Amino acid sequence: MQPTGHLRGDAVHVAGDARQRFHDSGGYGRPLDGNEIALSRVEAAHLLFRGDLSGVTIDADGDEAGFERFFVESAAAADRFAVRYLVYADLRDRGFYLSPAREPWPGGDIDAPDAVDFIAYERGSTPDTGNVKYPVQVVGERESLRAAGLAGRTLAVVDEESDITYFAATEGGVSGATDYEPPNRLLGVLLADRVVVWDAPEGLYERGFYGQPLTGRAAAIEGAVQLSLVEAASLAADGVLSLSASVDAAGHSAGEAATEADGPAAAVVARGRDVEGERFDRRLAVYRRLREADAVPKTGFKFGADFRTYLDVETVENLPHSEHLVRVVEADHRFSPRELSLDVRLAGGVRKEMVFALTAVGDDGRGGTADEGGVRDADVEWASIGRLTP
């Protein structure tokens, strides 16, 4: 005969030989006095569904609930019970022991963020051994997901049809091996949304992969390279790029004296903010971090991202496959699971790793400082997210 559980607050107590039957052999619950154990609601529901518990008494009158009633009443009493149960049952079916990631259950002493729902242990490990495989955060399809702090978690997204998609979030800093130093001086013209360098040295594009050549089959001008505003702002901030003239969106031009009044970096950054607002500062900060890490960031427009990255560029002629897609978001960004799934699916479809750069930038108390050229300092948190099959 299967034992009966008794609801006590938010836990289900089971007596008799429950410790040997459920905890020691199956990793369920936490031991109490003697052979009694306490189960979380999700654990109790799973044992009811399997038929390993005959029922759970849910009130002082001894009223006993089977799986259906216990499930419905738990869904009313416990936050997000239904989606958490689905993930718990799925991982159990995959051979994992799990425990709630909260005190006083075994998973409560794991160094895990508050958002984590379960700790899944290595196959063959019980909660008592503490060999953690996945800190699992359960997310419903229509919930929002805080981007900050995702690294180190396993995301289990439950869609409207109760299918579960798993994602692994890891620290995703990009590190390359591109060995190129830009020339000491470049002179360019600031146009509405780009900079043209008329006499760029060959290595600027061929080895550093900066910009795009202005070329054609019958080109009479050689060495002309057009830079994006983020490329130009970064080079100007490093003291490499100067401006000989500037043309604004209305077609008004200014000479070198006006352009250089606050420095070329300030002029390009100001144009970038005119073009795309403060988002430009975030993208510029991430671009510079990637270049500092010897990676080469290029536009990710074709993939719906901010950048694609190349880790080891020797020459553009022998360009390797790009390894990452980088999307720049604000530090307090919240994902929708659908948005996250689209980004990760697209990156996987083009054989790239999806990296998110969570960026807090600004000055005057807005998250950072600005140097003399107006280029704002930034705090960047990296998170690489990919599909996972537990």
mmCIF file of C-alpha atoms in Angstrom:
data_model
loop_
_atom_site.group_PDB
_atom_site.id
_atom_site.type_symbol
_atom_site.label_atom_id
_atom_site.label_comp_id
_atom_site.label_asym_id
_atom_site.label_seq_id
_atom_site.Cartn_x
_atom_site.Cartn_y
_atom_site.Cartn_z
ATOM 1 C CA MET A 1 0.000 0.000 0.000
ATOM 2 C CA GLN A 2 1.317 3.429 -0.913
ATOM 3 C CA PRO A 3 1.753 6.006 1.875
ATOM 4 C CA THR A 4 -0.303 9.150 2.315
ATOM 5 C CA GLY A 5 1.163 12.621 2.620
ATOM 6 C CA HIS A 6 -0.072 15.424 4.882
ATOM 7 C CA LEU A 7 0.072 19.065 3.845
ATOM 8 C CA ARG A 8 1.765 21.216 6.502
ATOM 9 C CA GLY A 9 2.030 24.818 5.375
ATOM 10 C CA ASP A 10 3.858 24.689 2.049
ATOM 11 C CA ALA A 11 5.329 21.208 2.499
ATOM 12 C CA VAL A 12 3.913 17.682 2.412
ATOM 13 C CA HIS A 13 5.062 15.421 5.252
ATOM 14 C CA VAL A 14 5.272 11.675 4.674
ATOM 15 C CA ALA A 15 5.954 9.194 7.487
ATOM 16 C CA GLY A 16 6.528 5.431 7.637
ATOM 17 C CA ASP A 17 9.507 4.342 5.549
ATOM 18 C CA ALA A 18 9.431 7.539 3.479
ATOM 19 C CA ARG A 19 13.097 8.348 3.981
ATOM 20 C CA GLN A 20 14.313 5.044 2.577
ATOM 21 C CA ARG A 21 11.555 4.832 -0.030
ATOM 22 C CA PHE A 22 11.733 8.365 -1.447
ATOM 23 C CA HIS A 23 14.725 10.332 -0.182
ATOM 24 C CA ASP A 24 17.529 7.786 -0.024
ATOM 25 C CA SER A 25 16.574 5.919 -3.189
ATOM 26 C CA GLY A 26 15.106 8.739 -5.266
ATOM 27 C CA GLY A 27 16.420 12.044 -3.938
ATOM 28 C CA TYR A 28 12.974 13.396 -3.039
ATOM 29 C CA GLY A 29 12.399 15.832 -0.197
ATOM 30 C CA ARG A 30 14.394 16.487 2.952
ATOM 31 C CA PRO A 31 14.710 14.318 6.038
ATOM 32 C CA LEU A 32 12.845 15.182 9.231
ATOM 33 C CA ASP A 33 12.879 13.187 12.479
ATOM 34 C CA GLY A 34 13.199 9.438 12.148
ATOM 35 C CA ASN A 35 12.121 8.196 8.747
ATOM 36 C CA GLU A 36 9.768 11.085 8.026
ATOM 37 C CA ILE A 37 10.470 13.468 5.146
ATOM 38 C CA ALA A 38 9.094 16.778 3.880
ATOM 39 C CA LEU A 39 8.307 17.202 0.199
ATOM 40 C CA SER A 40 7.839 20.446 -1.692
ATOM 41 C CA ARG A 41 4.506 20.748 -3.485
ATOM 42 C CA VAL A 42 6.135 19.989 -6.836
ATOM 43 C CA GLU A 43 7.808 16.853 -5.487
ATOM 44 C CA ALA A 44 4.579 15.664 -3.885
ATOM 45 C CA ALA A 45 2.647 16.245 -7.102
ATOM 46 C CA HIS A 46 5.188 14.211 -9.047
ATOM 47 C CA LEU A 47 4.918 11.288 -6.637
ATOM 48 C CA LEU A 48 1.116 11.494 -6.788
ATOM 49 C CA PHE A 49 1.233 11.458 -10.581
ATOM 50 C CA ARG A 50 3.482 8.376 -10.521
ATOM 51 C CA GLY A 51 1.173 6.629 -8.057
ATOM 52 C CA ASP A 52 3.881 6.473 -5.382
ATOM 53 C CA LEU A 53 1.665 8.411 -2.974
ATOM 54 C CA SER A 54 -1.941 7.347 -2.496
ATOM 55 C CA GLY A 55 -3.040 10.913 -1.697
ATOM 56 C CA VAL A 56 -2.371 14.035 0.350
ATOM 57 C CA THR A 57 -4.568 15.194 3.207
ATOM 58 C CA ILE A 58 -5.005 18.919 2.752
ATOM 59 C CA ASP A 59 -6.962 20.065 5.820
ATOM 60 C CA ALA A 60 -7.545 19.341 9.496
ATOM 61 C CA ASP A 61 -10.602 17.224 8.674
ATOM 62 C CA GLY A 62 -8.424 14.713 6.861
ATOM 63 C CA ASP A 63 -9.829 15.535 3.439
ATOM 64 C CA GLU A 64 -7.609 13.650 0.983
ATOM 65 C CA ALA A 65 -6.682 14.905 -2.473
ATOM 66 C CA GLY A 66 -5.462 12.902 -5.420
ATOM 67 C CA PHE A 67 -3.190 14.256 -8.123
ATOM 68 C CA GLU A 68 -5.818 16.279 -9.989
ATOM 69 C CA ARG A 69 -7.156 18.156 -6.972
ATOM 70 C CA PHE A 70 -3.733 18.620 -5.391
ATOM 71 C CA PHE A 71 -2.368 19.991 -8.681
ATOM 72 C CA VAL A 72 -5.192 22.521 -9.061
ATOM 73 C CA GLU A 73 -5.060 23.678 -5.437
ATOM 74 C CA SER A 74 -1.270 23.971 -5.578
ATOM 75 C CA ALA A 75 -1.529 26.026 -8.775
ATOM 76 C CA ALA A 76 -3.802 28.413 -6.860
ATOM 77 C CA ALA A 77 -1.600 28.519 -3.767
ATOM 78 C CA ALA A 78 1.958 28.511 -5.160
ATOM 79 C CA ASP A 79 3.447 30.979 -7.629
ATOM 80 C CA ARG A 80 3.975 29.539 -11.154
ATOM 81 C CA PHE A 81 3.331 26.027 -9.872
ATOM 82 C CA ALA A 82 2.126 24.595 -13.193
ATOM 83 C CA VAL A 83 5.180 25.583 -15.259
ATOM 84 C CA ARG A 84 7.565 24.599 -12.471
ATOM 85 C CA TYR A 85 5.915 21.183 -12.214
ATOM 86 C CA LEU A 86 6.249 20.598 -15.969
ATOM 87 C CA VAL A 87 9.985 21.309 -15.887
ATOM 88 C CA TYR A 88 10.503 19.255 -12.729
ATOM 89 C CA ALA A 89 8.704 16.241 -14.236
ATOM 90 C CA ASP A 90 10.584 16.560 -17.542
ATOM 91 C CA LEU A 91 14.008 16.626 -15.903
ATOM 92 C CA ARG A 92 13.040 13.714 -13.646
ATOM 93 C CA ASP A 93 12.072 11.750 -16.750
ATOM 94 C CA ARG A 94 15.502 12.567 -18.182
ATOM 95 C CA GLY A 95 17.175 10.912 -15.201
ATOM 96 C CA PHE A 96 18.050 13.880 -12.986
ATOM 97 C CA TYR A 97 17.493 14.240 -9.252
ATOM 98 C CA LEU A 98 16.318 17.726 -8.346
ATOM 99 C CA SER A 99 15.608 19.793 -5.280
ATOM 100 C CA PRO A 100 14.048 23.232 -4.781
ATOM 101 C CA ALA A 101 16.625 26.032 -4.746
ATOM 102 C CA ARG A 102 15.500 27.432 -1.430
ATOM 103 C CA GLU A 103 15.908 26.760 2.238
ATOM 104 C CA PRO A 104 15.435 24.399 3.961
ATOM 105 C CA TRP A 105 15.657 21.984 0.993
ATOM 106 C CA PRO A 106 19.086 20.640 -0.017
ATOM 107 C CA GLY A 107 19.252 22.990 -3.002
ATOM 108 C CA GLY A 108 18.865 25.988 -0.727
ATOM 109 C CA ASP A 109 22.519 26.021 0.305
ATOM 110 C CA ILE A 110 23.758 26.261 -3.294
ATOM 111 C CA ASP A 111 25.180 29.609 -4.344
ATOM 112 C CA ALA A 112 22.377 30.387 -6.780
ATOM 113 C CA PRO A 113 20.500 33.576 -7.676
ATOM 114 C CA ASP A 114 17.047 34.130 -6.217
ATOM 115 C CA ALA A 115 15.533 33.545 -9.655
ATOM 116 C CA VAL A 116 16.660 29.881 -9.755
ATOM 117 C CA ASP A 117 13.814 27.419 -9.132
ATOM 118 C CA PHE A 118 15.564 24.028 -8.984
ATOM 119 C CA ILE A 119 18.968 22.505 -8.668
ATOM 120 C CA ALA A 120 19.470 19.527 -10.979
ATOM 121 C CA TYR A 121 22.306 17.228 -9.959
ATOM 122 C CA GLU A 122 24.704 15.233 -12.077
ATOM 123 C CA ARG A 123 23.203 11.921 -13.180
ATOM 124 C CA GLY A 124 24.034 9.419 -10.500
ATOM 125 C CA SER A 125 24.323 12.148 -7.861
ATOM 126 C CA THR A 126 21.772 12.813 -5.124
ATOM 127 C CA PRO A 127 21.036 16.151 -3.444
ATOM 128 C CA ASP A 128 23.159 14.988 -0.498
ATOM 129 C CA THR A 129 26.290 14.746 -2.669
ATOM 130 C CA GLY A 130 25.897 18.281 -4.013
ATOM 131 C CA ASN A 131 27.281 17.632 -7.527
ATOM 132 C CA VAL A 132 25.308 20.344 -9.304
ATOM 133 C CA LYS A 133 24.693 20.014 -13.039
ATOM 134 C CA TYR A 134 22.122 22.734 -13.763
ATOM 135 C CA PRO A 135 20.780 25.664 -11.718
ATOM 136 C CA VAL A 136 17.379 25.807 -13.431
ATOM 137 C CA GLN A 137 15.309 28.956 -13.856
ATOM 138 C CA VAL A 138 11.780 28.250 -15.097
ATOM 139 C CA VAL A 139 10.244 30.842 -17.402
ATOM 140 C CA GLY A 140 6.782 30.890 -18.947
ATOM 141 C CA GLU A 141 6.517 31.940 -22.586
ATOM 142 C CA ARG A 142 4.707 35.155 -21.679
ATOM 143 C CA GLU A 143 6.918 36.182 -18.760
ATOM 144 C CA SER A 144 9.760 38.666 -19.015
ATOM 145 C CA LEU A 145 13.288 37.694 -18.153
ATOM 146 C CA ARG A 146 15.830 40.000 -16.541
ATOM 147 C CA ALA A 147 19.002 40.017 -18.658
ATOM 148 C CA ALA A 148 21.425 40.914 -15.861
ATOM 149 C CA GLY A 149 22.829 37.966 -13.933
ATOM 150 C CA LEU A 150 21.800 35.284 -16.428
ATOM 151 C CA ALA A 151 25.287 33.815 -16.767
ATOM 152 C CA GLY A 152 25.567 30.503 -14.949
ATOM 153 C CA ARG A 153 21.891 29.546 -15.209
ATOM 154 C CA THR A 154 19.968 27.007 -17.229
ATOM 155 C CA LEU A 155 16.751 28.498 -18.579
ATOM 156 C CA ALA A 156 13.738 26.228 -19.025
ATOM 157 C CA VAL A 157 11.146 28.047 -21.132
ATOM 158 C CA VAL A 158 7.651 26.554 -21.108
ATOM 159 C CA ASP A 159 5.543 27.560 -24.099
ATOM 160 C CA GLU A 160 1.753 27.736 -24.382
ATOM 161 C CA GLU A 161 1.551 24.077 -25.463
ATOM 162 C CA SER A 162 3.648 22.974 -22.468
ATOM 163 C CA ASP A 163 6.686 22.144 -24.586
ATOM 164 C CA ILE A 164 9.977 22.988 -22.875
ATOM 165 C CA THR A 165 13.010 24.589 -24.509
ATOM 166 C CA TYR A 166 16.264 24.684 -22.562
ATOM 167 C CA PHE A 167 18.964 27.339 -22.885
ATOM 168 C CA ALA A 168 22.405 27.495 -21.274
ATOM 169 C CA ALA A 169 23.603 30.955 -20.238
ATOM 170 C CA THR A 170 27.334 31.335 -19.623
ATOM 171 C CA GLU A 171 29.798 34.179 -19.246
ATOM 172 C CA GLY A 172 30.304 35.159 -22.845
ATOM 173 C CA GLY A 173 33.254 37.514 -23.076
ATOM 174 C CA VAL A 174 34.849 37.449 -26.533
ATOM 175 C CA SER A 175 38.610 37.062 -26.847
ATOM 176 C CA GLY A 176 40.455 37.082 -30.169
ATOM 177 C CA ALA A 177 43.957 36.813 -31.596
ATOM 178 C CA THR A 178 43.997 39.442 -34.347
ATOM 179 C CA ASP A 179 47.404 41.128 -34.438
ATOM 180 C CA TYR A 180 47.033 44.542 -36.064
ATOM 181 C CA GLU A 181 47.962 48.052 -34.986
ATOM 182 C CA PRO A 182 46.299 50.914 -36.877
ATOM 183 C CA PRO A 183 48.581 53.591 -38.416
ATOM 184 C CA ASN A 184 49.538 56.634 -36.397
ATOM 185 C CA ARG A 185 47.467 59.038 -38.468
ATOM 186 C CA LEU A 186 44.430 58.905 -40.729
ATOM 187 C CA LEU A 187 42.614 61.872 -42.215
ATOM 188 C CA GLY A 188 38.939 61.576 -43.056
ATOM 189 C CA VAL A 189 35.781 63.448 -43.976
ATOM 190 C CA LEU A 190 32.735 63.120 -41.729
ATOM 191 C CA LEU A 191 29.613 62.591 -43.821
ATOM 192 C CA ALA A 192 26.011 62.237 -42.618
ATOM 193 C CA ASP A 193 26.413 58.722 -41.226
ATOM 194 C CA ARG A 194 29.954 57.555 -42.052
ATOM 195 C CA VAL A 195 33.537 58.730 -42.496
ATOM 196 C CA VAL A 196 35.567 58.467 -45.698
ATOM 197 C CA VAL A 197 39.361 58.177 -45.542
ATOM 198 C CA TRP A 198 40.693 58.954 -49.017
ATOM 199 C CA ASP A 199 44.267 57.694 -48.702
ATOM 200 C CA ALA A 200 43.994 54.811 -46.220
ATOM 201 C CA PRO A 201 46.974 52.469 -46.074
ATOM 202 C CA GLU A 202 46.269 49.040 -47.538
ATOM 203 C CA GLY A 203 46.553 47.298 -44.183
ATOM 204 C CA LEU A 204 43.698 49.268 -42.621
ATOM 205 C CA TYR A 205 41.162 47.162 -44.472
ATOM 206 C CA GLU A 206 43.188 44.151 -45.590
ATOM 207 C CA ARG A 207 44.686 43.325 -42.200
ATOM 208 C CA GLY A 208 42.721 45.322 -39.628
ATOM 209 C CA PHE A 209 39.388 44.822 -41.398
ATOM 210 C CA TYR A 210 38.378 48.410 -40.746
ATOM 211 C CA GLY A 211 35.711 49.871 -43.002
ATOM 212 C CA GLN A 212 34.872 49.014 -46.591
ATOM 213 C CA PRO A 213 36.846 50.096 -49.691
ATOM 214 C CA LEU A 214 35.241 52.416 -52.225
ATOM 215 C CA THR A 215 36.040 50.298 -55.246
ATOM 216 C CA GLY A 216 34.775 49.536 -58.706
ATOM 217 C CA ARG A 217 35.987 47.862 -61.861
ATOM 218 C CA ALA A 218 37.084 51.164 -63.374
ATOM 219 C CA ALA A 219 38.059 52.961 -60.168
ATOM 220 C CA ALA A 220 40.556 55.768 -60.724
ATOM 221 C CA ILE A 221 40.936 56.367 -56.978
ATOM 222 C CA GLU A 222 42.745 53.827 -54.843
ATOM 223 C CA GLY A 223 42.965 53.644 -51.081
ATOM 224 C CA ALA A 224 39.576 55.184 -50.280
ATOM 225 C CA VAL A 225 37.895 53.455 -47.341
ATOM 226 C CA GLN A 226 34.567 54.352 -45.768
ATOM 227 C CA LEU A 227 34.292 53.749 -42.027
ATOM 228 C CA SER A 228 31.159 53.261 -39.983
ATOM 229 C CA LEU A 229 30.601 55.824 -37.251
ATOM 230 C CA VAL A 230 31.524 53.349 -34.490
ATOM 231 C CA GLU A 231 34.773 52.459 -36.282
ATOM 232 C CA ALA A 232 35.581 56.113 -36.851
ATOM 233 C CA ALA A 233 34.721 57.149 -33.281
ATOM 234 C CA SER A 234 36.948 54.396 -31.880
ATOM 235 C CA LEU A 235 39.894 55.342 -34.097
ATOM 236 C CA ALA A 236 39.415 59.022 -33.277
ATOM 237 C CA ALA A 237 39.274 58.272 -29.534
ATOM 238 C CA ASP A 238 42.618 56.475 -29.897
ATOM 239 C CA GLY A 239 44.145 59.554 -31.528
ATOM 240 C CA VAL A 240 44.468 57.871 -34.929
ATOM 241 C CA LEU A 241 41.752 59.632 -36.949
ATOM 242 C CA SER A 242 41.530 63.360 -37.656
ATOM 243 C CA LEU A 243 38.887 65.114 -39.737
ATOM 244 C CA SER A 244 39.517 67.528 -42.603
ATOM 245 C CA ALA A 245 35.849 68.400 -43.120
ATOM 246 C CA SER A 246 32.332 67.554 -42.026
ATOM 247 C CA VAL A 247 29.030 67.354 -43.896
ATOM 248 C CA ASP A 248 25.790 67.123 -41.920
ATOM 249 C CA ALA A 249 22.494 65.456 -42.877
ATOM 250 C CA ALA A 250 21.208 68.716 -44.378
ATOM 251 C CA GLY A 251 24.231 68.996 -46.652
ATOM 252 C CA HIS A 252 25.935 71.806 -44.732
ATOM 253 C CA SER A 253 29.703 71.523 -44.647
ATOM 254 C CA ALA A 254 32.283 72.716 -42.156
ATOM 255 C CA GLY A 255 36.020 73.001 -42.525
ATOM 256 C CA GLU A 256 38.779 71.486 -40.434
ATOM 257 C CA ALA A 257 38.839 74.318 -37.892
ATOM 258 C CA ALA A 258 35.169 73.900 -36.985
ATOM 259 C CA THR A 259 35.395 70.130 -37.043
ATOM 260 C CA GLU A 260 38.410 70.047 -34.753
ATOM 261 C CA ALA A 261 37.031 72.566 -32.231
ATOM 262 C CA ASP A 262 36.185 69.865 -29.683
ATOM 263 C CA GLY A 263 38.299 67.148 -31.256
ATOM 264 C CA PRO A 264 37.495 64.575 -33.952
ATOM 265 C CA ALA A 265 36.205 61.990 -31.477
ATOM 266 C CA ALA A 266 33.658 64.448 -30.094
ATOM 267 C CA ALA A 267 32.525 65.330 -33.620
ATOM 268 C CA VAL A 268 32.013 61.712 -34.654
ATOM 269 C CA VAL A 269 30.353 60.736 -31.361
ATOM 270 C CA ALA A 270 27.991 63.715 -31.629
ATOM 271 C CA ARG A 271 27.074 62.612 -35.153
ATOM 272 C CA GLY A 272 26.512 59.069 -33.921
ATOM 273 C CA ARG A 273 24.128 60.321 -31.231
ATOM 274 C CA ASP A 274 22.310 62.395 -33.841
ATOM 275 C CA VAL A 275 21.887 59.284 -35.977
ATOM 276 C CA GLU A 276 20.786 56.767 -33.334
ATOM 277 C CA GLY A 277 20.602 58.454 -29.937
ATOM 278 C CA GLU A 278 22.327 57.116 -26.825
ATOM 279 C CA ARG A 279 22.258 53.618 -28.264
ATOM 280 C CA PHE A 280 25.335 54.736 -30.185
ATOM 281 C CA ASP A 281 27.274 55.112 -26.929
ATOM 282 C CA ARG A 282 26.426 51.546 -25.911
ATOM 283 C CA ARG A 283 27.446 50.116 -29.262
ATOM 284 C CA LEU A 284 30.648 52.146 -29.292
ATOM 285 C CA ALA A 285 31.565 50.940 -25.796
ATOM 286 C CA VAL A 286 31.078 47.302 -26.819
ATOM 287 C CA TYR A 287 32.941 47.823 -30.103
ATOM 288 C CA ARG A 288 35.944 49.179 -28.222
ATOM 289 C CA ARG A 289 35.881 46.306 -25.726
ATOM 290 C CA LEU A 290 35.908 43.805 -28.579
ATOM 291 C CA ARG A 291 38.810 45.552 -30.317
ATOM 292 C CA GLU A 292 40.711 45.687 -27.022
ATOM 293 C CA ALA A 293 40.220 41.904 -26.796
ATOM 294 C CA ASP A 294 41.858 41.499 -30.245
ATOM 295 C CA ALA A 295 38.579 40.525 -31.886
ATOM 296 C CA VAL A 296 37.301 42.252 -35.016
ATOM 297 C CA PRO A 297 33.690 43.434 -34.801
ATOM 298 C CA LYS A 298 31.812 44.125 -38.019
ATOM 299 C CA THR A 299 28.186 45.007 -38.520
ATOM 300 C CA GLY A 300 25.697 42.258 -37.714
ATOM 301 C CA PHE A 301 22.878 43.924 -39.649
ATOM 302 C CA LYS A 302 22.287 40.971 -41.990
ATOM 303 C CA PHE A 303 21.709 38.774 -38.954
ATOM 304 C CA GLY A 304 19.602 41.203 -36.954
ATOM 305 C CA ALA A 305 22.438 41.811 -34.470
ATOM 306 C CA ASP A 306 24.730 44.714 -33.653
ATOM 307 C CA PHE A 307 27.996 42.972 -34.532
ATOM 308 C CA ARG A 308 29.436 39.802 -35.915
ATOM 309 C CA THR A 309 32.953 39.006 -34.743
ATOM 310 C CA TYR A 310 36.098 37.524 -36.230
ATOM 311 C CA LEU A 311 38.622 36.243 -33.719
ATOM 312 C CA ASP A 312 41.766 35.792 -35.802
ATOM 313 C CA VAL A 313 42.074 37.920 -38.922
ATOM 314 C CA GLU A 314 45.358 37.743 -40.807
ATOM 315 C CA THR A 315 44.079 39.100 -44.124
ATOM 316 C CA VAL A 316 40.625 39.837 -45.463
ATOM 317 C CA GLU A 317 41.509 37.754 -48.499
ATOM 318 C CA ASN A 318 41.721 34.691 -46.228
ATOM 319 C CA LEU A 319 38.933 35.727 -43.892
ATOM 320 C CA PRO A 320 37.785 33.036 -41.451
ATOM 321 C CA HIS A 321 34.154 32.349 -40.621
ATOM 322 C CA SER A 322 32.755 34.796 -38.077
ATOM 323 C CA GLU A 323 32.223 33.142 -34.702
ATOM 324 C CA HIS A 324 29.730 35.289 -32.786
ATOM 325 C CA LEU A 325 26.712 37.474 -33.114
ATOM 326 C CA VAL A 326 26.713 40.252 -30.527
ATOM 327 C CA ARG A 327 23.588 42.104 -29.511
ATOM 328 C CA VAL A 328 24.008 45.200 -27.341
ATOM 329 C CA VAL A 329 21.281 45.810 -24.748
ATOM 330 C CA GLU A 330 20.872 48.081 -21.771
ATOM 331 C CA ALA A 331 21.968 46.785 -18.382
ATOM 332 C CA ASP A 332 18.375 46.712 -17.126
ATOM 333 C CA HIS A 333 16.997 45.042 -20.264
ATOM 334 C CA ARG A 334 14.306 42.396 -19.885
ATOM 335 C CA PHE A 335 13.980 39.706 -22.553
ATOM 336 C CA SER A 336 10.775 38.160 -23.677
ATOM 337 C CA PRO A 337 11.404 34.409 -24.103
ATOM 338 C CA ARG A 338 10.249 34.687 -27.718
ATOM 339 C CA GLU A 339 12.859 37.388 -28.394
ATOM 340 C CA LEU A 340 15.555 35.269 -26.799
ATOM 341 C CA SER A 341 14.541 32.186 -28.745
ATOM 342 C CA LEU A 342 14.596 34.082 -32.048
ATOM 343 C CA ASP A 343 18.106 35.421 -31.441
ATOM 344 C CA VAL A 344 19.528 32.072 -30.357
ATOM 345 C CA ARG A 345 17.823 30.146 -33.147
ATOM 346 C CA LEU A 346 19.108 32.560 -35.802
ATOM 347 C CA ALA A 347 22.675 32.429 -34.456
ATOM 348 C CA GLY A 348 22.612 28.638 -34.397
ATOM 349 C CA GLY A 349 21.243 28.547 -37.937
ATOM 350 C CA VAL A 350 24.267 30.460 -39.243
ATOM 351 C CA ARG A 351 26.733 28.522 -37.062
ATOM 352 C CA LYS A 352 27.499 31.326 -34.651
ATOM 353 C CA GLU A 353 27.374 31.797 -30.900
ATOM 354 C CA MET A 354 24.861 34.334 -29.565
ATOM 355 C CA VAL A 355 26.415 36.824 -27.160
ATOM 356 C CA PHE A 356 24.604 39.622 -25.355
ATOM 357 C CA ALA A 357 26.507 42.670 -24.122
ATOM 358 C CA LEU A 358 24.639 44.265 -21.217
ATOM 359 C CA THR A 359 25.935 47.808 -21.184
ATOM 360 C CA ALA A 360 25.588 50.643 -18.687
ATOM 361 C CA VAL A 361 27.165 53.775 -20.103
ATOM 362 C CA GLY A 362 26.961 57.493 -19.518
ATOM 363 C CA ASP A 363 28.343 60.464 -17.645
ATOM 364 C CA ASP A 364 27.052 62.981 -15.128
ATOM 365 C CA GLY A 365 25.761 60.203 -12.924
ATOM 366 C CA ARG A 366 24.340 58.084 -15.749
ATOM 367 C CA GLY A 367 26.535 55.029 -15.330
ATOM 368 C CA GLY A 368 30.033 56.002 -16.395
ATOM 369 C CA THR A 369 32.412 58.812 -17.243
ATOM 370 C CA ALA A 370 33.414 60.528 -20.465
ATOM 371 C CA ASP A 371 36.941 61.192 -21.683
ATOM 372 C CA GLU A 372 38.044 64.419 -23.344
ATOM 373 C CA GLY A 373 36.639 63.263 -26.678
ATOM 374 C CA GLY A 374 33.177 62.578 -25.272
ATOM 375 C CA VAL A 375 33.558 58.796 -25.514
ATOM 376 C CA ARG A 376 31.750 57.401 -22.503
ATOM 377 C CA ASP A 377 33.135 54.755 -20.216
ATOM 378 C CA ALA A 378 30.968 51.688 -19.740
ATOM 379 C CA ASP A 379 30.340 48.672 -17.574
ATOM 380 C CA VAL A 380 29.759 45.621 -19.793
ATOM 381 C CA GLU A 381 28.385 42.273 -18.626
ATOM 382 C CA TRP A 382 28.639 39.455 -21.177
ATOM 383 C CA ALA A 383 26.253 36.537 -21.510
ATOM 384 C CA SER A 384 26.491 33.792 -24.112
ATOM 385 C CA ILE A 385 23.224 31.910 -24.583
ATOM 386 C CA GLY A 386 22.659 28.742 -26.600
ATOM 387 C CA ARG A 387 20.224 25.856 -26.920
ATOM 388 C CA LEU A 388 20.735 22.956 -24.524
ATOM 389 C CA THR A 389 19.610 19.337 -24.463
ATOM 390 C CA PRO A 390 19.870 18.183 -20.819
#
